Short mmCIF file of C-alpha atoms and ligand atoms in Angstrom, two decimals:
data_model
loop_
_atom_site.label_atom_id
_atom_site.label_comp_id
_atom_site.label_asym_id
_atom_site.label_seq_id
_atom_site.Cartn_x
_atom_site.Cartn_y
_atom_site.Cartn_z
CA MET A 1 63.17 133.52 150.17
CA THR A 2 66.79 134.64 149.89
CA ASP A 3 67.50 137.73 151.92
CA ILE A 4 69.83 140.06 149.98
CA GLN A 5 71.32 143.30 151.30
CA ALA A 6 71.40 146.24 148.85
CA THR A 7 75.19 146.12 148.85
CA ASP A 8 75.49 142.37 148.42
CA PHE A 9 76.66 142.55 144.79
CA GLU A 10 78.15 139.10 144.84
CA ALA A 11 74.81 137.56 145.72
CA LEU A 12 73.09 139.65 143.06
CA ASP A 13 75.59 138.47 140.45
CA ARG A 14 75.04 134.92 141.57
CA LEU A 15 71.27 135.25 141.30
CA GLU A 16 71.57 136.87 137.89
CA ALA A 17 73.77 133.99 136.71
CA GLU A 18 71.25 131.49 138.08
CA GLU A 19 68.39 133.24 136.30
CA LYS A 20 70.39 133.32 133.06
CA ALA A 21 71.07 129.59 133.32
CA LYS A 22 67.31 128.98 133.61
CA THR A 23 66.39 130.84 130.41
CA PRO A 24 67.37 129.12 127.16
CA SER A 25 70.25 130.76 125.32
CA LYS A 26 69.39 133.27 122.60
CA LYS A 27 72.81 132.86 121.04
CA VAL A 28 73.14 131.28 117.60
CA ASN A 29 74.39 127.71 117.82
CA LEU A 30 77.04 127.58 115.09
CA LEU A 31 77.03 123.77 115.17
CA GLY A 32 73.72 123.84 113.30
CA LEU A 33 74.49 126.39 110.57
CA SER A 34 74.71 125.07 107.03
CA PRO A 35 77.55 126.61 104.94
CA LYS A 36 75.07 129.03 103.37
CA LYS A 37 73.61 130.10 106.71
CA MET A 38 77.12 130.43 108.15
CA ASP A 39 77.95 132.83 105.26
CA GLU A 40 74.90 134.90 106.16
CA PHE A 41 75.89 134.86 109.83
CA PHE A 42 79.39 136.21 109.13
CA GLU A 43 78.05 138.72 106.64
CA GLY A 44 75.75 139.97 109.39
CA LEU A 45 78.83 140.53 111.57
CA GLY A 46 80.48 142.48 108.75
CA GLU A 47 82.98 139.68 108.14
CA LYS A 48 84.22 138.12 104.91
CA LYS A 49 82.94 134.74 103.72
CA PHE A 50 86.28 132.96 104.25
CA ARG A 51 85.39 132.99 107.95
CA THR A 52 82.82 130.31 107.14
CA GLN A 53 85.50 127.92 105.95
CA GLN A 54 87.60 128.61 109.03
CA MET A 55 84.68 128.11 111.38
CA LEU A 56 83.42 124.93 109.67
CA LYS A 57 86.91 123.46 110.00
CA TRP A 58 87.23 124.40 113.68
CA ILE A 59 83.89 122.88 114.55
CA HIS A 60 83.47 119.86 112.33
CA GLN A 61 87.03 118.78 111.55
CA ILE A 62 88.95 119.84 114.65
CA GLY A 63 86.07 119.53 117.08
CA GLU A 64 86.77 122.83 118.84
CA SER A 65 83.89 124.48 120.65
CA ASP A 66 85.81 127.21 122.52
CA PHE A 67 86.14 130.44 120.49
CA ASP A 68 89.19 131.43 122.52
CA LYS A 69 91.13 128.51 121.08
CA MET A 70 90.42 129.52 117.47
CA THR A 71 93.84 130.99 116.91
CA ASN A 72 93.37 132.18 113.33
CA MET A 73 90.66 134.61 114.46
CA SER A 74 91.60 137.95 116.05
CA LYS A 75 90.93 138.55 119.74
CA ALA A 76 88.29 141.15 118.84
CA MET A 77 86.58 138.67 116.53
CA ARG A 78 86.55 135.96 119.19
CA THR A 79 85.05 138.37 121.73
CA LYS A 80 82.37 139.36 119.24
CA LEU A 81 81.60 135.70 118.54
CA ALA A 82 81.28 134.85 122.22
CA GLU A 83 78.70 137.64 122.62
CA VAL A 84 76.35 136.47 119.90
CA ALA A 85 77.11 132.81 119.28
CA GLU A 86 77.94 129.50 120.92
CA ILE A 87 78.85 125.97 119.94
CA SER A 88 76.49 123.83 121.95
CA LEU A 89 77.04 120.06 121.71
CA PRO A 90 74.65 117.15 122.40
CA GLU A 91 74.92 115.50 125.79
CA ILE A 92 76.04 111.88 125.55
CA VAL A 93 74.13 109.74 128.06
CA MET A 94 75.31 106.36 126.83
CA ASP A 95 78.23 105.15 124.73
CA LYS A 96 78.57 101.41 124.26
CA THR A 97 80.63 99.22 121.96
CA SER A 98 79.51 95.73 120.96
CA VAL A 99 81.85 92.74 120.80
CA ASP A 100 81.52 92.97 116.99
CA GLY A 101 82.69 96.62 116.97
CA THR A 102 79.26 98.17 116.48
CA ARG A 103 79.07 101.28 118.63
CA LYS A 104 76.03 103.07 119.87
CA TRP A 105 75.55 106.49 121.42
CA VAL A 106 72.42 107.73 123.12
CA MET A 107 72.24 111.50 123.26
CA LYS A 108 69.91 113.61 125.33
CA MET A 109 68.24 116.52 123.62
CA PRO A 110 66.76 119.64 125.22
CA GLY A 111 63.35 118.68 126.63
CA GLY A 112 64.65 115.35 127.89
CA SER A 113 64.04 113.01 124.95
CA SER A 114 66.84 110.79 123.73
CA ILE A 115 67.98 109.72 120.31
CA GLU A 116 70.27 106.98 119.21
CA THR A 117 73.10 106.87 116.71
CA VAL A 118 74.82 103.67 115.60
CA TYR A 119 78.20 103.11 113.97
CA ILE A 120 78.68 99.89 112.02
CA PRO A 121 82.25 99.07 111.00
CA GLU A 122 82.76 96.82 107.99
CA LYS A 123 85.87 95.70 106.06
CA GLU A 124 85.83 98.43 103.44
CA ARG A 125 83.71 101.10 105.11
CA GLY A 126 82.26 102.48 108.32
CA THR A 127 78.59 103.46 108.33
CA LEU A 128 76.92 105.84 110.74
CA CYS A 129 73.16 105.51 111.08
CA ILE A 130 71.58 108.75 112.27
CA SER A 131 68.14 109.95 113.35
CA SER A 132 66.15 112.85 111.93
CA GLN A 133 63.21 113.05 114.36
CA ILE A 134 62.33 112.01 117.89
CA GLY A 135 59.74 109.34 117.23
CA CYS A 136 57.85 109.18 113.94
CA ALA A 137 54.32 110.06 112.88
CA LEU A 138 54.02 107.48 110.11
CA ASP A 139 53.27 104.52 112.37
CA CYS A 140 54.56 101.62 110.28
CA SER A 141 53.18 98.52 111.95
CA PHE A 142 56.53 96.73 112.40
CA CYS A 143 58.63 99.71 113.59
CA SER A 144 59.33 100.41 117.26
CA THR A 145 59.99 104.10 116.51
CA GLY A 146 56.57 104.36 114.86
CA LYS A 147 54.97 102.72 117.88
CA GLN A 148 56.41 105.47 120.14
CA GLY A 149 54.52 108.12 118.16
CA PHE A 150 55.89 111.47 117.09
CA ASN A 151 57.61 113.73 119.57
CA ARG A 152 59.38 116.41 117.50
CA ASP A 153 61.74 117.23 114.64
CA LEU A 154 65.45 117.35 115.35
CA SER A 155 67.21 120.65 114.67
CA VAL A 156 70.19 120.83 112.30
CA ALA A 157 72.49 121.02 115.34
CA GLU A 158 70.91 117.85 116.71
CA ILE A 159 71.17 115.97 113.41
CA ILE A 160 74.72 117.00 112.58
CA GLY A 161 75.58 116.74 116.29
CA GLN A 162 75.26 112.96 115.93
CA LEU A 163 77.93 112.91 113.23
CA PHE A 164 80.01 115.37 115.27
CA VAL A 165 79.98 113.12 118.33
CA ALA A 166 80.75 109.96 116.33
CA SER A 167 83.46 111.66 114.30
CA GLN A 168 85.12 113.06 117.44
CA SER A 169 85.10 109.59 118.98
CA LEU A 170 86.26 107.66 115.93
CA ASP A 171 88.23 109.85 113.52
CA THR A 172 91.73 111.16 114.10
CA PRO A 173 91.49 114.96 114.04
CA GLY A 174 93.82 117.46 112.34
CA GLU A 175 95.57 117.51 108.99
CA LYS A 176 96.32 113.78 108.97
CA ARG A 177 92.74 112.82 109.58
CA VAL A 178 92.00 109.12 109.48
CA ARG A 179 88.36 108.75 108.50
CA ARG A 180 86.53 105.81 109.97
CA ILE A 181 83.09 107.12 109.08
CA THR A 182 82.88 106.76 105.30
CA ASN A 183 79.09 106.48 104.95
CA VAL A 184 76.09 108.11 106.58
CA VAL A 185 72.60 106.66 106.33
CA MET A 186 69.49 108.47 107.54
CA MET A 187 67.96 105.24 108.81
CA GLY A 188 67.68 105.89 112.54
CA MET A 189 64.54 107.30 114.13
CA GLY A 190 62.12 109.35 112.09
CA GLU A 191 61.11 110.08 108.51
CA PRO A 192 63.80 112.43 107.13
CA LEU A 193 61.58 113.84 104.38
CA LEU A 194 59.12 115.10 106.99
CA ASN A 195 61.90 117.20 108.55
CA PHE A 196 62.95 118.37 105.13
CA ASP A 197 64.76 121.71 105.61
CA ASN A 198 66.79 120.58 108.60
CA VAL A 199 67.75 117.33 106.89
CA VAL A 200 68.82 119.12 103.69
CA ASP A 201 70.94 121.62 105.67
CA SER A 202 72.51 118.76 107.63
CA MET A 203 73.35 116.88 104.45
CA GLU A 204 75.03 119.99 103.06
CA LEU A 205 77.35 119.92 106.06
CA MET A 206 78.01 116.22 105.55
CA LEU A 207 79.13 116.87 101.97
CA ASN A 208 80.98 120.17 102.49
CA ASP A 209 84.78 119.97 102.03
CA PHE A 210 85.43 122.11 105.12
CA ALA A 211 83.09 120.05 107.29
CA TYR A 212 82.78 116.25 106.80
CA SER A 213 83.56 116.02 103.06
CA LEU A 214 81.63 112.81 102.55
CA SER A 215 80.89 111.63 99.02
CA LYS A 216 77.32 112.27 97.85
CA ARG A 217 77.17 108.60 96.86
CA ARG A 218 77.90 107.66 100.45
CA VAL A 219 75.23 109.78 102.10
CA THR A 220 71.91 107.96 101.89
CA LEU A 221 68.47 109.25 102.75
CA SER A 222 65.93 106.54 103.51
CA THR A 223 62.23 107.24 103.06
CA SER A 224 59.04 105.30 103.51
CA GLY A 225 57.69 107.15 100.48
CA VAL A 226 56.68 110.77 100.99
CA VAL A 227 56.32 111.22 97.23
CA PRO A 228 56.09 115.05 96.85
CA MET A 229 59.12 115.47 99.08
CA MET A 230 61.10 112.94 97.02
CA ASP A 231 60.56 115.21 94.01
CA LYS A 232 61.56 118.28 96.03
CA LEU A 233 64.69 116.51 97.25
CA GLY A 234 65.65 115.67 93.68
CA ASP A 235 65.53 119.37 92.80
CA LEU A 236 67.85 120.34 95.66
CA ALA A 237 70.21 117.46 96.40
CA ASP A 238 71.92 114.51 94.79
CA VAL A 239 72.51 112.17 97.69
CA SER A 240 71.78 108.45 97.38
CA LEU A 241 68.22 107.28 97.94
CA ALA A 242 66.87 104.30 99.87
CA VAL A 243 63.19 103.44 99.60
CA SER A 244 61.41 101.34 102.22
CA LEU A 245 59.18 99.08 100.13
CA HIS A 246 58.40 96.02 102.31
CA ALA A 247 55.54 94.79 100.10
CA GLY A 248 54.81 94.28 96.42
CA ASN A 249 51.07 94.97 96.55
CA ASP A 250 49.08 97.89 97.93
CA LYS A 251 46.80 95.76 100.09
CA LEU A 252 49.72 94.54 102.21
CA ARG A 253 51.72 97.78 102.04
CA ASP A 254 48.69 99.75 103.25
CA VAL A 255 48.89 97.72 106.46
CA LEU A 256 52.67 97.72 106.92
CA VAL A 257 53.40 101.30 105.80
CA PRO A 258 50.18 103.35 106.23
CA ILE A 259 51.48 106.28 104.16
CA ASN A 260 50.98 103.91 101.22
CA LYS A 261 47.27 104.77 101.33
CA LYS A 262 48.22 108.32 100.32
CA TYR A 263 51.09 107.45 97.96
CA PRO A 264 50.61 103.90 96.65
CA ILE A 265 53.36 101.70 95.22
CA LYS A 266 52.95 102.83 91.61
CA GLU A 267 53.44 106.48 92.58
CA LEU A 268 56.34 105.60 94.89
CA ILE A 269 58.19 103.73 92.16
CA ALA A 270 57.54 106.51 89.63
CA ALA A 271 58.95 109.06 92.13
CA THR A 272 62.00 106.83 92.70
CA ASN A 273 62.62 106.67 88.95
CA ARG A 274 62.24 110.45 88.65
CA TYR A 275 64.75 110.95 91.47
CA LEU A 276 67.29 108.64 89.83
CA ALA A 277 66.82 110.36 86.47
CA LYS A 278 67.72 113.74 88.04
CA LEU A 279 71.04 112.45 89.43
CA PRO A 280 74.11 113.47 87.44
CA ASP A 281 75.44 109.90 87.44
CA ARG A 282 74.02 106.43 86.96
CA ARG A 283 73.25 105.43 90.49
CA LYS A 284 70.92 102.77 91.81
CA ALA A 285 68.32 103.21 94.50
CA THR A 286 68.49 100.91 97.51
CA ILE A 287 65.20 99.13 98.10
CA GLU A 288 64.76 98.19 101.74
CA TYR A 289 62.63 95.17 102.43
CA THR A 290 62.05 94.22 106.05
CA MET A 291 61.14 90.53 106.12
CA MET A 292 58.49 89.27 108.50
CA LYS A 293 57.61 85.63 108.94
CA ASP A 294 54.48 84.57 107.03
CA VAL A 295 53.70 88.22 106.23
CA ASN A 296 55.89 89.13 103.25
CA ASP A 297 58.40 86.30 102.84
CA SER A 298 56.69 83.95 100.34
CA THR A 299 57.57 83.07 96.74
CA GLN A 300 54.60 85.12 95.59
CA ASP A 301 55.89 88.16 97.52
CA ALA A 302 59.27 87.83 95.78
CA GLU A 303 57.55 87.59 92.39
CA GLU A 304 55.44 90.66 93.12
CA ILE A 305 58.35 92.87 94.09
CA ALA A 306 60.35 91.65 91.08
CA GLU A 307 57.46 92.82 88.90
CA VAL A 308 57.16 96.17 90.73
CA LEU A 309 60.90 96.86 90.42
CA LYS A 310 61.46 95.60 86.89
CA ASN A 311 62.10 99.10 85.45
CA THR A 312 63.95 100.63 88.40
CA PRO A 313 67.76 100.58 88.63
CA CYS A 314 68.14 99.26 92.17
CA LYS A 315 69.76 96.93 94.63
CA ILE A 316 67.55 95.20 97.16
CA ASN A 317 68.50 95.06 100.81
CA LEU A 318 66.65 92.40 102.79
CA ILE A 319 66.36 93.25 106.49
CA PRO A 320 65.28 90.34 108.69
CA PHE A 321 62.76 91.82 111.14
CA ASN A 322 64.26 93.06 114.43
CA PRO A 323 61.84 91.86 117.11
CA PHE A 324 60.66 94.13 119.93
CA PRO A 325 58.12 93.43 122.72
CA ASN A 326 54.48 93.11 121.61
CA SER A 327 55.30 93.81 117.97
CA GLY A 328 53.14 90.93 116.78
CA TYR A 329 55.72 90.01 114.11
CA GLU A 330 58.47 87.41 113.92
CA ARG A 331 61.75 87.14 112.09
CA PRO A 332 61.72 84.50 109.33
CA SER A 333 64.20 81.62 109.44
CA ASN A 334 67.54 82.15 107.68
CA ASN A 335 66.57 79.55 105.09
CA ARG A 336 63.44 81.48 104.25
CA VAL A 337 65.48 84.71 103.84
CA TYR A 338 68.05 82.92 101.63
CA ARG A 339 65.30 81.44 99.48
CA PHE A 340 63.77 84.88 99.01
CA ARG A 341 67.17 86.29 98.05
CA ASP A 342 67.76 83.46 95.57
CA LEU A 343 64.37 84.02 93.92
CA LEU A 344 65.24 87.68 93.37
CA HIS A 345 68.75 86.79 92.16
CA GLU A 346 67.22 84.48 89.59
CA ARG A 347 65.17 87.40 88.34
CA GLY A 348 68.33 89.45 87.81
CA PHE A 349 68.41 91.65 90.94
CA ILE A 350 71.38 92.51 93.11
CA VAL A 351 70.36 91.45 96.61
CA THR A 352 72.08 91.82 99.97
CA ILE A 353 70.95 90.66 103.39
CA ARG A 354 71.54 93.03 106.27
CA SER A 355 73.42 91.15 108.94
CA THR A 356 72.35 91.59 112.53
CA ARG A 357 75.00 93.59 114.32
CA GLY A 358 75.45 94.83 117.85
CA ASP A 359 72.86 92.46 119.35
CA ASP A 360 74.58 92.61 122.75
CA ILE A 361 74.13 96.41 122.96
CA ASP A 362 70.59 96.46 121.49
CA ALA A 363 71.79 98.30 118.40
CA ALA A 364 68.60 97.40 116.53
CA CYS A 365 65.99 100.00 115.65
CA GLY A 366 64.66 101.96 118.65
CA GLN A 367 65.35 99.51 121.43
CA LEU A 368 67.98 101.24 123.54
CA VAL A 369 66.16 104.56 123.42
CA GLY A 370 63.11 102.84 124.89
CA GLN A 371 65.10 101.72 127.90
CA VAL A 372 66.62 105.12 128.53
CA GLU A 373 63.30 106.92 128.13
CA ASP A 374 61.69 104.60 130.64
CA ARG A 375 64.40 105.46 133.09
CA THR A 376 64.03 109.17 132.38
CA ARG A 377 60.31 108.89 132.96
CA ARG A 378 60.90 107.13 136.27
CA GLN A 379 63.32 109.89 137.28
CA GLN A 380 60.73 112.50 136.31
CA LYS A 381 58.13 110.80 138.49
CA TYR A 382 60.60 110.74 141.36
CA ILE A 383 61.31 114.47 140.97
CA GLU A 384 57.60 115.30 140.78
CA LEU A 385 56.98 113.29 143.94
CA HIS A 386 59.67 115.20 145.78
CA GLN A 387 58.35 118.55 144.65
CA VAL A 388 54.97 117.60 146.07
CA ASN A 389 56.63 116.65 149.37
CA ASP A 390 58.63 119.90 149.46
CA SER A 391 55.59 122.10 148.93
CA ASP A 392 53.73 120.07 151.55
CA ALA A 393 56.46 121.03 153.99
CA VAL A 394 56.16 124.80 153.31
N1 SAH B 1 61.63 106.54 108.11
C1 SAH B 1 62.58 106.10 107.18
C2 SAH B 1 63.97 105.90 107.76
C3 SAH B 1 64.06 105.31 109.12
S1 SAH B 1 63.57 103.62 109.26
C4 SAH B 1 62.10 104.85 106.48
O1 SAH B 1 61.11 104.26 106.91
O2 SAH B 1 62.71 104.49 105.48
C5 SAH B 1 64.95 102.78 108.53
C6 SAH B 1 64.65 101.38 108.06
O3 SAH B 1 64.47 100.49 109.17
C7 SAH B 1 63.39 101.31 107.23
O4 SAH B 1 63.60 100.59 106.06
C8 SAH B 1 62.46 100.59 108.17
O5 SAH B 1 61.46 99.95 107.48
C9 SAH B 1 63.38 99.66 108.89
N2 SAH B 1 62.82 99.10 110.13
C10 SAH B 1 62.02 99.72 111.02
N3 SAH B 1 61.69 98.89 112.02
C11 SAH B 1 62.28 97.72 111.76
C12 SAH B 1 62.31 96.47 112.45
N4 SAH B 1 61.70 96.29 113.60
N5 SAH B 1 63.03 95.48 111.89
C13 SAH B 1 63.70 95.67 110.73
N6 SAH B 1 63.70 96.82 110.04
C14 SAH B 1 62.99 97.84 110.56
FE1 SF4 B 2 58.70 106.10 110.64
FE2 SF4 B 2 60.44 104.78 109.06
FE3 SF4 B 2 59.53 103.71 111.37
FE4 SF4 B 2 57.88 103.97 109.31
S1 SF4 B 2 59.72 102.68 109.38
S2 SF4 B 2 57.39 104.47 111.44
S3 SF4 B 2 58.56 105.87 108.43
S4 SF4 B 2 60.79 105.51 111.17
#
C-alpha cells in the first residue's frame, strides 16, 4: 500500500490522475459523430451549426486532434470543448506496404481486439477496404473472419477511424489536398448490415463535403444478403451495393453462406433489384463470386448464375479463393477462372477478376489479424502468469 501523508498533495494528485486513467473516458469522441449528431452536439453547447463544418474539417480533412490548435475557435470555446469532448484516434499496431504498393494497417481497439484495413492502389483509383465488425456471426464456410466468430460491432469512431488513419497517411492535407483514396469498400471484416446504424453514420461522414467528400458511387457496401436491412438501407442511403452471391442454387449457397437458409437467392436478388430501383441514377450492383476449386467453378455453375442474374443490372467480380489454414477449400487454376469468366461474357455480362494483391504482407481477408491476435493472446497469458506469481509473493 502507498503511504500518503495528509499534506502530500502531489501524491494525491498523482493517484487521482492514475485512477482517472483507469476509468474509461466519459467525454464524447468527436471522431465518431456523424454530421447530424455533430449538429446536435454543438446545439447542446449553445453553439451555431456552422461549428459542425469547422470541426469536421479540422478532424477529417486536416487531421487535427488537439482543440488548442483549432485557431478559428475562440479560447473559451476550446476550453469548453476540452471539458466535454475529445478526439480519440485508433492505435496503429502495424503498418506495412507490399512491393506492389498495397498497404495494410492493423489497428488495436479498446478491449484488445485488432482490425485490419487495406489500401489498394490502381492506375485510375485508390481503394480502401474497411471493416465494420470484429469477427462476424454469419459463419460463411470459406471466410476466415467467419471462422473467428463474432466479437463485437465497431463504433462509428472505429469505422471512420480506419479512413482517418489511411487518409492521414496517404492524402496531402490542407487546401491543396491530393486525394489518393478515391473509393471505399466495406469488404473487410464483418457484415456491415448487421452493424447498421454505425455503418450508416460512418458512410455519411465518408460522403460529407466537409469530411471525406467521396462520391456516393465510389462508396460500396458489401453484404452477404441480410434482405430486410438491404431494404432499410435503400430508404436511407444511396451508396453502391455489392452482393456476395457465390452460388447459383440454394442447395450450394445454404452451405457456403448459411444466411441463405433465411433469405434464399430469389429473395436476395429481388432485394438487390429493389435497392437499385430506389437509386436516383442507373447504377449496377456488383456481384461478388468467390471461386473455389470443384465447388462452384463449373460450366453448370456459370449457367446457373447467368440465369439468376438475367434481370439484374450488374457487373460480376470473380474472386479466386484466398486460402487460409484448414479452410478445406482450394483456389481454382487461372485457366478455370478464365473459362468461367468467358462463359459469363458470352452470356452478356460484364465480368472482372479480382487480382491478388499484397501477397507478401498477407493483405488477403483476415490473415494478418489472426497473427496479431495470436500474439496478443500469448502476451495476455504471459501477463496472467506474472500476476499469479506476484500474488504468490505477497
Ligand atoms: N460480410 C460482407 C462483407 C465482408 S466479406 C460480405 O460477405 O459481403 C467481403 C468479401 O470477401 C465477400 O464477398 C466475401 O465472400 C469475400 N471473402 C471472404 N473470405 C474469402 C476468401 N477466403 N477468399 C476470397 N474471398 C473471400
Ligand atoms: Fe461474414 Fe462476409 Fe465473412 Fe460471410 S463472408 S462470414 S458475411 S465477413
